[in-house]
PDB file of C-alpha atoms in Angstrom:
ATOM      1  CA  UNK A   1      62.984  81.141 151.052  1.00 59.00           C
ATOM      2  CA  UNK A   2      60.923  78.944 148.586  1.00 77.00           C
ATOM      3  CA  UNK A   3      64.078  78.292 146.449  1.00 84.00           C
ATOM      4  CA  UNK A   4      65.872  77.007 149.558  1.00 85.00           C
ATOM      5  CA  UNK A   5      63.133  74.755 150.454  1.00 86.00           C
ATOM      6  CA  UNK A   6      62.965  73.280 146.943  1.00 87.00           C
ATOM      7  CA  UNK A   7      66.749  72.836 146.910  1.00 89.00           C
ATOM      8  CA  UNK A   8      66.634  70.933 150.197  1.00 90.00           C
ATOM      9  CA  UNK A   9      63.608  68.797 149.035  1.00 90.00           C
ATOM     10  CA  UNK A  10      65.418  67.875 145.766  1.00 91.00           C
ATOM     11  CA  UNK A  11      68.574  67.138 147.599  1.00 92.00           C
ATOM     12  CA  UNK A  12      66.841  64.865 150.057  1.00 93.00           C
ATOM     13  CA  UNK A  13      64.965  63.232 147.140  1.00 92.00           C
ATOM     14  CA  UNK A  14      68.224  62.567 145.222  1.00 92.00           C
ATOM     15  CA  UNK A  15      70.048  61.153 148.274  1.00 93.00           C
ATOM     16  CA  UNK A  16      67.104  58.713 149.138  1.00 93.00           C
ATOM     17  CA  UNK A  17      66.815  57.736 145.437  1.00 90.00           C
ATOM     18  CA  UNK A  18      70.432  56.827 145.334  1.00 89.00           C
ATOM     19  CA  UNK A  19      70.063  54.905 148.639  1.00 92.00           C
ATOM     20  CA  UNK A  20      67.173  52.994 147.203  1.00 89.00           C
ATOM     21  CA  UNK A  21      68.604  52.234 143.899  1.00 87.00           C
ATOM     22  CA  UNK A  22      72.064  51.561 144.908  1.00 90.00           C
ATOM     23  CA  UNK A  23      71.695  47.688 145.002  1.00 89.00           C
ATOM     24  CA  UNK A  24      70.229  47.805 141.414  1.00 88.00           C
ATOM     25  CA  UNK A  25      72.932  50.087 140.176  1.00 90.00           C
ATOM     26  CA  UNK A  26      75.696  48.112 141.726  1.00 89.00           C
ATOM     27  CA  UNK A  27      74.287  44.852 140.509  1.00 89.00           C
ATOM     28  CA  UNK A  28      74.281  46.482 137.066  1.00 90.00           C
ATOM     29  CA  UNK A  29      77.881  47.526 137.307  1.00 91.00           C
ATOM     30  CA  UNK A  30      78.960  44.008 138.672  1.00 89.00           C
ATOM     31  CA  UNK A  31      77.258  42.397 135.571  1.00 88.00           C
ATOM     32  CA  UNK A  32      80.132  43.951 133.489  1.00 90.00           C
ATOM     33  CA  UNK A  33      83.078  43.183 135.826  1.00 88.00           C
ATOM     34  CA  UNK A  34      85.472  40.249 135.847  1.00 83.00           C
ATOM     35  CA  UNK A  35      85.911  37.895 138.863  1.00 80.00           C
ATOM     36  CA  UNK A  36      89.118  39.930 139.905  1.00 82.00           C
ATOM     37  CA  UNK A  37      87.422  43.280 139.783  1.00 83.00           C
ATOM     38  CA  UNK A  38      84.619  42.155 141.951  1.00 83.00           C
ATOM     39  CA  UNK A  39      86.971  40.607 144.557  1.00 81.00           C
ATOM     40  CA  UNK A  40      89.125  43.932 144.597  1.00 84.00           C
ATOM     41  CA  UNK A  41      86.008  45.754 145.546  1.00 79.00           C
ATOM     42  CA  UNK A  42      85.739  48.086 142.533  1.00 81.00           C
ATOM     43  CA  UNK A  43      82.563  50.133 142.095  1.00 82.00           C
ATOM     44  CA  UNK A  44      82.992  50.578 138.281  1.00 86.00           C
ATOM     45  CA  UNK A  45      84.118  48.130 135.651  1.00 86.00           C
ATOM     46  CA  UNK A  46      87.167  48.745 133.652  1.00 85.00           C
ATOM     47  CA  UNK A  47      85.312  47.969 130.367  1.00 84.00           C
ATOM     48  CA  UNK A  48      81.604  47.491 129.619  1.00 86.00           C
ATOM     49  CA  UNK A  49      82.044  44.050 127.999  1.00 84.00           C
ATOM     50  CA  UNK A  50      78.923  41.822 127.397  1.00 87.00           C
ATOM     51  CA  UNK A  51      80.792  38.531 128.145  1.00 87.00           C
ATOM     52  CA  UNK A  52      78.839  37.921 131.289  1.00 87.00           C
ATOM     53  CA  UNK A  53      75.541  38.294 129.492  1.00 89.00           C
ATOM     54  CA  UNK A  54      76.745  35.763 126.732  1.00 89.00           C
ATOM     55  CA  UNK A  55      77.821  33.361 129.489  1.00 86.00           C
ATOM     56  CA  UNK A  56      74.500  33.389 131.310  1.00 85.00           C
ATOM     57  CA  UNK A  57      72.539  32.442 128.136  1.00 86.00           C
ATOM     58  CA  UNK A  58      75.124  29.751 127.439  1.00 85.00           C
ATOM     59  CA  UNK A  59      75.041  28.078 130.927  1.00 82.00           C
ATOM     60  CA  UNK A  60      71.321  28.157 131.565  1.00 82.00           C
ATOM     61  CA  UNK A  61      68.099  27.867 129.263  1.00 87.00           C
ATOM     62  CA  UNK A  62      67.373  31.456 130.335  1.00 85.00           C
ATOM     63  CA  UNK A  63      65.379  32.208 127.226  1.00 87.00           C
ATOM     64  CA  UNK A  64      63.090  29.270 127.853  1.00 90.00           C
ATOM     65  CA  UNK A  65      62.780  30.350 131.610  1.00 90.00           C
ATOM     66  CA  UNK A  66      61.691  33.829 130.433  1.00 90.00           C
ATOM     67  CA  UNK A  67      59.040  32.478 128.003  1.00 92.00           C
ATOM     68  CA  UNK A  68      57.774  30.246 130.950  1.00 92.00           C
ATOM     69  CA  UNK A  69      57.520  33.255 133.307  1.00 92.00           C
ATOM     70  CA  UNK A  70      55.802  35.336 130.677  1.00 92.00           C
ATOM     71  CA  UNK A  71      53.240  32.539 129.943  1.00 94.00           C
ATOM     72  CA  UNK A  72      52.525  31.895 133.736  1.00 94.00           C
ATOM     73  CA  UNK A  73      52.429  35.611 134.643  1.00 93.00           C
ATOM     74  CA  UNK A  74      50.180  36.528 131.876  1.00 94.00           C
ATOM     75  CA  UNK A  75      47.949  33.464 132.487  1.00 95.00           C
ATOM     76  CA  UNK A  76      47.598  34.411 136.196  1.00 95.00           C
ATOM     77  CA  UNK A  77      46.996  38.172 135.265  1.00 94.00           C
ATOM     78  CA  UNK A  78      44.159  37.250 132.837  1.00 95.00           C
ATOM     79  CA  UNK A  79      42.599  34.585 135.265  1.00 95.00           C
ATOM     80  CA  UNK A  80      42.565  37.067 138.050  1.00 95.00           C
ATOM     81  CA  UNK A  81      41.008  39.740 135.914  1.00 95.00           C
ATOM     82  CA  UNK A  82      38.258  37.530 134.772  1.00 95.00           C
ATOM     83  CA  UNK A  83      37.537  35.859 138.218  1.00 95.00           C
ATOM     84  CA  UNK A  84      37.757  38.928 140.296  1.00 94.00           C
ATOM     85  CA  UNK A  85      35.749  41.214 137.935  1.00 94.00           C
ATOM     86  CA  UNK A  86      32.941  38.652 137.777  1.00 94.00           C
ATOM     87  CA  UNK A  87      32.930  38.196 141.485  1.00 94.00           C
ATOM     88  CA  UNK A  88      33.015  41.973 142.110  1.00 93.00           C
ATOM     89  CA  UNK A  89      30.137  42.422 139.752  1.00 93.00           C
ATOM     90  CA  UNK A  90      28.054  39.816 141.522  1.00 93.00           C
ATOM     91  CA  UNK A  91      28.702  41.409 144.823  1.00 92.00           C
ATOM     92  CA  UNK A  92      27.579  44.838 143.627  1.00 91.00           C
ATOM     93  CA  UNK A  93      24.888  44.355 141.048  1.00 90.00           C
ATOM     94  CA  UNK A  94      23.280  41.119 141.852  1.00 89.00           C
ATOM     95  CA  UNK A  95      21.153  40.924 144.921  1.00 88.00           C
ATOM     96  CA  UNK A  96      21.034  37.550 146.705  1.00 87.00           C
ATOM     97  CA  UNK A  97      20.652  36.334 150.248  1.00 89.00           C
ATOM     98  CA  UNK A  98      23.614  36.684 152.536  1.00 89.00           C
ATOM     99  CA  UNK A  99      25.584  38.680 149.888  1.00 90.00           C
ATOM    100  CA  UNK A 100      27.392  40.943 152.283  1.00 89.00           C
ATOM    101  CA  UNK A 101      28.147  38.039 154.687  1.00 91.00           C
ATOM    102  CA  UNK A 102      29.690  36.000 151.905  1.00 91.00           C
ATOM    103  CA  UNK A 103      31.749  38.963 150.833  1.00 90.00           C
ATOM    104  CA  UNK A 104      33.191  39.659 154.168  1.00 90.00           C
ATOM    105  CA  UNK A 105      33.757  35.984 154.580  1.00 90.00           C
ATOM    106  CA  UNK A 106      35.649  35.851 151.275  1.00 88.00           C
ATOM    107  CA  UNK A 107      37.729  39.009 152.168  1.00 88.00           C
ATOM    108  CA  UNK A 108      38.561  37.410 155.480  1.00 89.00           C
ATOM    109  CA  UNK A 109      40.703  34.891 153.491  1.00 87.00           C
ATOM    110  CA  UNK A 110      43.311  37.773 153.040  1.00 86.00           C
ATOM    111  CA  UNK A 111      44.188  37.191 156.721  1.00 86.00           C
ATOM    112  CA  UNK A 112      45.214  33.430 155.846  1.00 85.00           C
ATOM    113  CA  UNK A 113      48.922  33.300 154.768  1.00 83.00           C
ATOM    114  CA  UNK A 114      49.630  31.617 151.524  1.00 80.00           C
ATOM    115  CA  UNK A 115      51.927  29.221 153.097  1.00 80.00           C
ATOM    116  CA  UNK A 116      49.062  27.741 155.154  1.00 84.00           C
ATOM    117  CA  UNK A 117      47.200  26.763 151.982  1.00 86.00           C
ATOM    118  CA  UNK A 118      50.164  25.692 149.958  1.00 87.00           C
ATOM    119  CA  UNK A 119      50.061  22.047 151.052  1.00 88.00           C
ATOM    120  CA  UNK A 120      46.363  21.473 150.360  1.00 89.00           C
ATOM    121  CA  UNK A 121      46.917  23.224 147.038  1.00 90.00           C
ATOM    122  CA  UNK A 122      49.858  21.019 146.108  1.00 91.00           C
ATOM    123  CA  UNK A 123      47.854  17.867 146.919  1.00 92.00           C
ATOM    124  CA  UNK A 124      44.935  19.065 144.712  1.00 92.00           C
ATOM    125  CA  UNK A 125      47.310  19.795 141.898  1.00 92.00           C
ATOM    126  CA  UNK A 126      49.014  16.498 142.401  1.00 91.00           C
ATOM    127  CA  UNK A 127      45.633  14.619 142.487  1.00 93.00           C
ATOM    128  CA  UNK A 128      44.730  16.193 139.183  1.00 92.00           C
ATOM    129  CA  UNK A 129      48.104  15.196 137.606  1.00 91.00           C
ATOM    130  CA  UNK A 130      48.940  18.724 136.887  1.00 91.00           C
ATOM    131  CA  UNK A 131      52.587  18.607 138.057  1.00 91.00           C
ATOM    132  CA  UNK A 132      54.770  20.238 135.469  1.00 90.00           C
ATOM    133  CA  UNK A 133      51.957  21.922 133.719  1.00 91.00           C
ATOM    134  CA  UNK A 134      51.027  25.596 133.244  1.00 92.00           C
ATOM    135  CA  UNK A 135      47.489  25.035 134.653  1.00 92.00           C
ATOM    136  CA  UNK A 136      49.026  23.695 137.841  1.00 91.00           C
ATOM    137  CA  UNK A 137      51.226  26.847 138.181  1.00 92.00           C
ATOM    138  CA  UNK A 138      48.367  29.341 137.339  1.00 93.00           C
ATOM    139  CA  UNK A 139      44.907  28.150 138.455  1.00 92.00           C
ATOM    140  CA  UNK A 140      45.465  28.363 142.238  1.00 91.00           C
ATOM    141  CA  UNK A 141      45.984  32.111 142.049  1.00 92.00           C
ATOM    142  CA  UNK A 142      42.975  33.054 139.938  1.00 92.00           C
ATOM    143  CA  UNK A 143      40.734  33.804 142.879  1.00 89.00           C
ATOM    144  CA  UNK A 144      42.231  36.875 144.680  1.00 89.00           C
ATOM    145  CA  UNK A 145      40.423  38.428 147.546  1.00 91.00           C
ATOM    146  CA  UNK A 146      42.345  41.708 147.335  1.00 90.00           C
ATOM    147  CA  UNK A 147      41.493  41.906 143.485  1.00 91.00           C
ATOM    148  CA  UNK A 148      37.830  41.265 144.262  1.00 92.00           C
ATOM    149  CA  UNK A 149      37.809  44.008 146.942  1.00 91.00           C
ATOM    150  CA  UNK A 150      39.575  46.573 144.759  1.00 89.00           C
ATOM    151  CA  UNK A 151      37.254  46.066 141.790  1.00 91.00           C
ATOM    152  CA  UNK A 152      34.113  46.009 144.102  1.00 91.00           C
ATOM    153  CA  UNK A 153      35.134  49.405 145.584  1.00 88.00           C
ATOM    154  CA  UNK A 154      35.297  50.844 141.958  1.00 88.00           C
ATOM    155  CA  UNK A 155      32.085  49.148 140.827  1.00 90.00           C
ATOM    156  CA  UNK A 156      30.246  50.767 143.701  1.00 90.00           C
ATOM    157  CA  UNK A 157      30.933  54.209 142.244  1.00 88.00           C
ATOM    158  CA  UNK A 158      28.898  53.378 139.088  1.00 87.00           C
ATOM    159  CA  UNK A 159      25.547  55.124 139.539  1.00 86.00           C
ATOM    160  CA  UNK A 160      22.639  52.776 140.138  1.00 82.00           C
ATOM    161  CA  UNK A 161      20.548  54.937 137.701  1.00 83.00           C
ATOM    162  CA  UNK A 162      22.882  53.562 134.894  1.00 84.00           C
ATOM    163  CA  UNK A 163      22.221  50.009 135.899  1.00 83.00           C
ATOM    164  CA  UNK A 164      18.424  50.795 135.925  1.00 84.00           C
ATOM    165  CA  UNK A 165      18.667  52.484 132.557  1.00 86.00           C
ATOM    166  CA  UNK A 166      20.507  49.503 131.015  1.00 85.00           C
ATOM    167  CA  UNK A 167      17.637  47.097 132.368  1.00 84.00           C
ATOM    168  CA  UNK A 168      15.076  49.408 130.840  1.00 86.00           C
ATOM    169  CA  UNK A 169      17.023  49.380 127.607  1.00 83.00           C
ATOM    170  CA  UNK A 170      16.841  45.488 127.526  1.00 84.00           C
ATOM    171  CA  UNK A 171      20.554  44.898 128.367  1.00 84.00           C
ATOM    172  CA  UNK A 172      21.189  41.452 129.956  1.00 87.00           C
ATOM    173  CA  UNK A 173      23.426  41.171 133.178  1.00 85.00           C
ATOM    174  CA  UNK A 174      26.486  40.208 131.036  1.00 86.00           C
ATOM    175  CA  UNK A 175      25.640  42.912 128.526  1.00 89.00           C
ATOM    176  CA  UNK A 176      25.759  45.519 131.190  1.00 89.00           C
ATOM    177  CA  UNK A 177      28.919  43.844 132.620  1.00 90.00           C
ATOM    178  CA  UNK A 178      30.746  43.953 129.183  1.00 89.00           C
ATOM    179  CA  UNK A 179      29.456  47.115 127.687  1.00 88.00           C
ATOM    180  CA  UNK A 180      29.197  49.433 130.777  1.00 88.00           C
ATOM    181  CA  UNK A 181      31.090  48.296 133.735  1.00 90.00           C
ATOM    182  CA  UNK A 182      34.361  47.144 132.241  1.00 90.00           C
ATOM    183  CA  UNK A 183      34.787  50.140 129.995  1.00 89.00           C
ATOM    184  CA  UNK A 184      34.456  52.587 132.949  1.00 87.00           C
ATOM    185  CA  UNK A 185      36.741  50.527 135.136  1.00 87.00           C
ATOM    186  CA  UNK A 186      39.919  50.469 133.047  1.00 86.00           C
ATOM    187  CA  UNK A 187      42.209  52.168 135.653  1.00 85.00           C
ATOM    188  CA  UNK A 188      41.338  49.528 138.351  1.00 86.00           C
ATOM    189  CA  UNK A 189      41.641  46.608 135.824  1.00 90.00           C
ATOM    190  CA  UNK A 190      44.950  47.934 134.721  1.00 88.00           C
ATOM    191  CA  UNK A 191      46.081  48.206 138.312  1.00 86.00           C
ATOM    192  CA  UNK A 192      45.024  44.701 139.212  1.00 90.00           C
ATOM    193  CA  UNK A 193      46.679  43.371 135.953  1.00 90.00           C
ATOM    194  CA  UNK A 194      50.000  44.843 136.844  1.00 87.00           C
ATOM    195  CA  UNK A 195      49.861  43.738 140.478  1.00 87.00           C
ATOM    196  CA  UNK A 196      49.048  40.165 139.314  1.00 91.00           C
ATOM    197  CA  UNK A 197      51.802  40.137 136.736  1.00 91.00           C
ATOM    198  CA  UNK A 198      54.471  41.524 139.044  1.00 88.00           C
ATOM    199  CA  UNK A 199      53.577  39.256 142.017  1.00 91.00           C
ATOM    200  CA  UNK A 200      53.574  36.092 139.792  1.00 92.00           C
ATOM    201  CA  UNK A 201      56.765  36.966 138.018  1.00 91.00           C
ATOM    202  CA  UNK A 202      58.601  37.225 141.274  1.00 88.00           C
ATOM    203  CA  UNK A 203      57.199  33.981 142.744  1.00 89.00           C
ATOM    204  CA  UNK A 204      59.647  31.354 143.656  1.00 88.00           C
ATOM    205  CA  UNK A 205      58.362  28.640 146.198  1.00 88.00           C
ATOM    206  CA  UNK A 206      55.199  27.585 144.221  1.00 91.00           C
ATOM    207  CA  UNK A 207      56.921  26.962 140.913  1.00 90.00           C
ATOM    208  CA  UNK A 208      59.704  25.267 142.674  1.00 88.00           C
ATOM    209  CA  UNK A 209      57.166  22.992 144.410  1.00 89.00           C
ATOM    210  CA  UNK A 210      55.066  21.948 141.425  1.00 90.00           C
ATOM    211  CA  UNK A 211      57.793  21.608 138.761  1.00 88.00           C
ATOM    212  CA  UNK A 212      60.538  18.791 138.537  1.00 86.00           C
ATOM    213  CA  UNK A 213      62.180  19.695 135.147  1.00 82.00           C
ATOM    214  CA  UNK A 214      63.139  22.680 133.015  1.00 80.00           C
ATOM    215  CA  UNK A 215      60.127  22.486 130.691  1.00 84.00           C
ATOM    216  CA  UNK A 216      57.836  24.881 132.668  1.00 87.00           C
ATOM    217  CA  UNK A 217      60.164  26.273 135.307  1.00 88.00           C
ATOM    218  CA  UNK A 218      60.441  30.089 135.749  1.00 89.00           C
ATOM    219  CA  UNK A 219      63.222  32.620 135.813  1.00 88.00           C
ATOM    220  CA  UNK A 220      63.362  32.787 139.612  1.00 86.00           C
ATOM    221  CA  UNK A 221      64.316  29.118 139.845  1.00 86.00           C
ATOM    222  CA  UNK A 222      66.769  29.622 136.928  1.00 83.00           C
ATOM    223  CA  UNK A 223      68.502  32.345 139.082  1.00 82.00           C
ATOM    224  CA  UNK A 224      68.789  30.102 142.007  1.00 81.00           C
ATOM    225  CA  UNK A 225      70.364  27.417 139.814  1.00 79.00           C
ATOM    226  CA  UNK A 226      72.849  29.939 138.475  1.00 77.00           C
ATOM    227  CA  UNK A 227      73.699  31.118 141.976  1.00 73.00           C
ATOM    228  CA  UNK A 228      74.414  27.557 143.060  1.00 73.00           C
ATOM    229  CA  UNK A 229      76.620  26.989 139.991  1.00 66.00           C
ATOM    230  CA  UNK A 230      78.605  30.248 140.199  1.00 53.00           C
ATOM    231  CA  UNK A 231      78.804  31.042 143.898  1.00 53.00           C
ATOM    232  CA  UNK A 232      82.379  32.248 144.852  1.00 54.00           C
ATOM    233  CA  UNK A 233      83.451  32.082 141.199  1.00 64.00           C
ATOM    234  CA  UNK A 234      81.701  34.350 138.857  1.00 77.00           C
ATOM    235  CA  UNK A 235      79.299  36.770 140.485  1.00 83.00           C
ATOM    236  CA  UNK A 236      79.402  38.850 137.301  1.00 85.00           C
ATOM    237  CA  UNK A 237      77.514  36.096 135.463  1.00 86.00           C
ATOM    238  CA  UNK A 238      74.964  35.834 138.295  1.00 86.00           C
ATOM    239  CA  UNK A 239      74.348  39.554 138.328  1.00 88.00           C
ATOM    240  CA  UNK A 240      73.940  39.559 134.551  1.00 88.00           C
ATOM    241  CA  UNK A 241      71.181  37.024 134.967  1.00 87.00           C
ATOM    242  CA  UNK A 242      69.659  39.136 137.686  1.00 87.00           C
ATOM    243  CA  UNK A 243      69.532  42.181 135.362  1.00 89.00           C
ATOM    244  CA  UNK A 244      68.052  40.233 132.370  1.00 89.00           C
ATOM    245  CA  UNK A 245      65.179  38.960 134.843  1.00 87.00           C
ATOM    246  CA  UNK A 246      64.366  42.335 136.391  1.00 87.00           C
ATOM    247  CA  UNK A 247      64.166  44.369 133.202  1.00 86.00           C
ATOM    248  CA  UNK A 248      60.576  43.205 132.301  1.00 84.00           C
ATOM    249  CA  UNK A 249      59.303  44.072 135.751  1.00 83.00           C
ATOM    250  CA  UNK A 250      61.035  47.511 135.727  1.00 83.00           C
ATOM    251  CA  UNK A 251      59.625  48.322 132.351  1.00 84.00           C
ATOM    252  CA  UNK A 252      56.044  47.360 133.418  1.00 80.00           C
ATOM    253  CA  UNK A 253      56.457  49.317 136.633  1.00 79.00           C
ATOM    254  CA  UNK A 254      57.712  52.501 134.842  1.00 79.00           C
ATOM    255  CA  UNK A 255      55.110  52.396 132.108  1.00 78.00           C
ATOM    256  CA  UNK A 256      52.199  51.580 134.324  1.00 73.00           C
ATOM    257  CA  UNK A 257      53.243  53.613 137.382  1.00 73.00           C
ATOM    258  CA  UNK A 258      50.621  56.296 137.051  1.00 74.00           C
ATOM    259  CA  UNK A 259      47.816  53.855 136.450  1.00 71.00           C
ATOM    260  CA  UNK A 260      48.988  51.627 139.392  1.00 70.00           C
ATOM    261  CA  UNK A 261      49.107  54.570 141.870  1.00 70.00           C
ATOM    262  CA  UNK A 262      45.817  55.881 140.644  1.00 70.00           C
ATOM    263  CA  UNK A 263      43.951  52.599 140.882  1.00 65.00           C
ATOM    264  CA  UNK A 264      45.369  51.725 144.349  1.00 64.00           C
ATOM    265  CA  UNK A 265      44.346  55.193 145.454  1.00 65.00           C
ATOM    266  CA  UNK A 266      40.846  54.755 144.204  1.00 61.00           C
ATOM    267  CA  UNK A 267      40.614  51.440 145.984  1.00 52.00           C
ATOM    268  CA  UNK A 268      41.698  52.980 149.222  1.00 51.00           C
ATOM    269  CA  UNK A 269      39.418  56.093 149.297  1.00 50.00           C
ATOM    270  CA  UNK A 270      36.097  54.787 147.752  1.00 48.00           C
TER     271      UNK A 270
END
């Protein structure tokens, strides 16, 4: 009976996995097809030629876009880790008047959609003359309410006795933060870092709004340019660009899957 249950379970898992991954698998197959094969509705290419991948790098500065996306994503990731960890530390280990009220007020900003703050942020970046700059694309995302909440939940699990012992040992507030709090919070920090990198990598509207040339534009805008150029002609080239763009995010997701799941579960339960 147990064997039948396992067989049914694995069958259902296989079917649902194929349904979920079919768009990516089909896009991967299309990236090797010619225009005629795509229009005829074939599921598999006749040959696995790399012509479409060569064309996508010839027609767009895709390598430059990839570097820009890495710089912006890593910049936002580091900024969020620094700002959110310091804010969470203050909300847990530093006593000041109205601390809980300020924290809940800060967390309530999660209810405000990003689109509602986009125009004020754009005018601020424009006033600072940060259009077409990396700082203009990264700084508005450093203060993340979700990240602060996630780290605060983990910091609260650190025993107060450890904090008192560090004070008796003469550690400063920053010493306790760097030498005790951060080392025991690696899982939550990795989770927040992966979350920040992935969301920034897939961002489209903000980079489009604050850039006017290709010097700092990211891959998502590049894909849109490619689609506009190749629509109804060579979808194989467009899909080759899509596969190149999603490879870094898939690698990060597969490598950090356990840490990401563990960190999000900790934040939900504690």
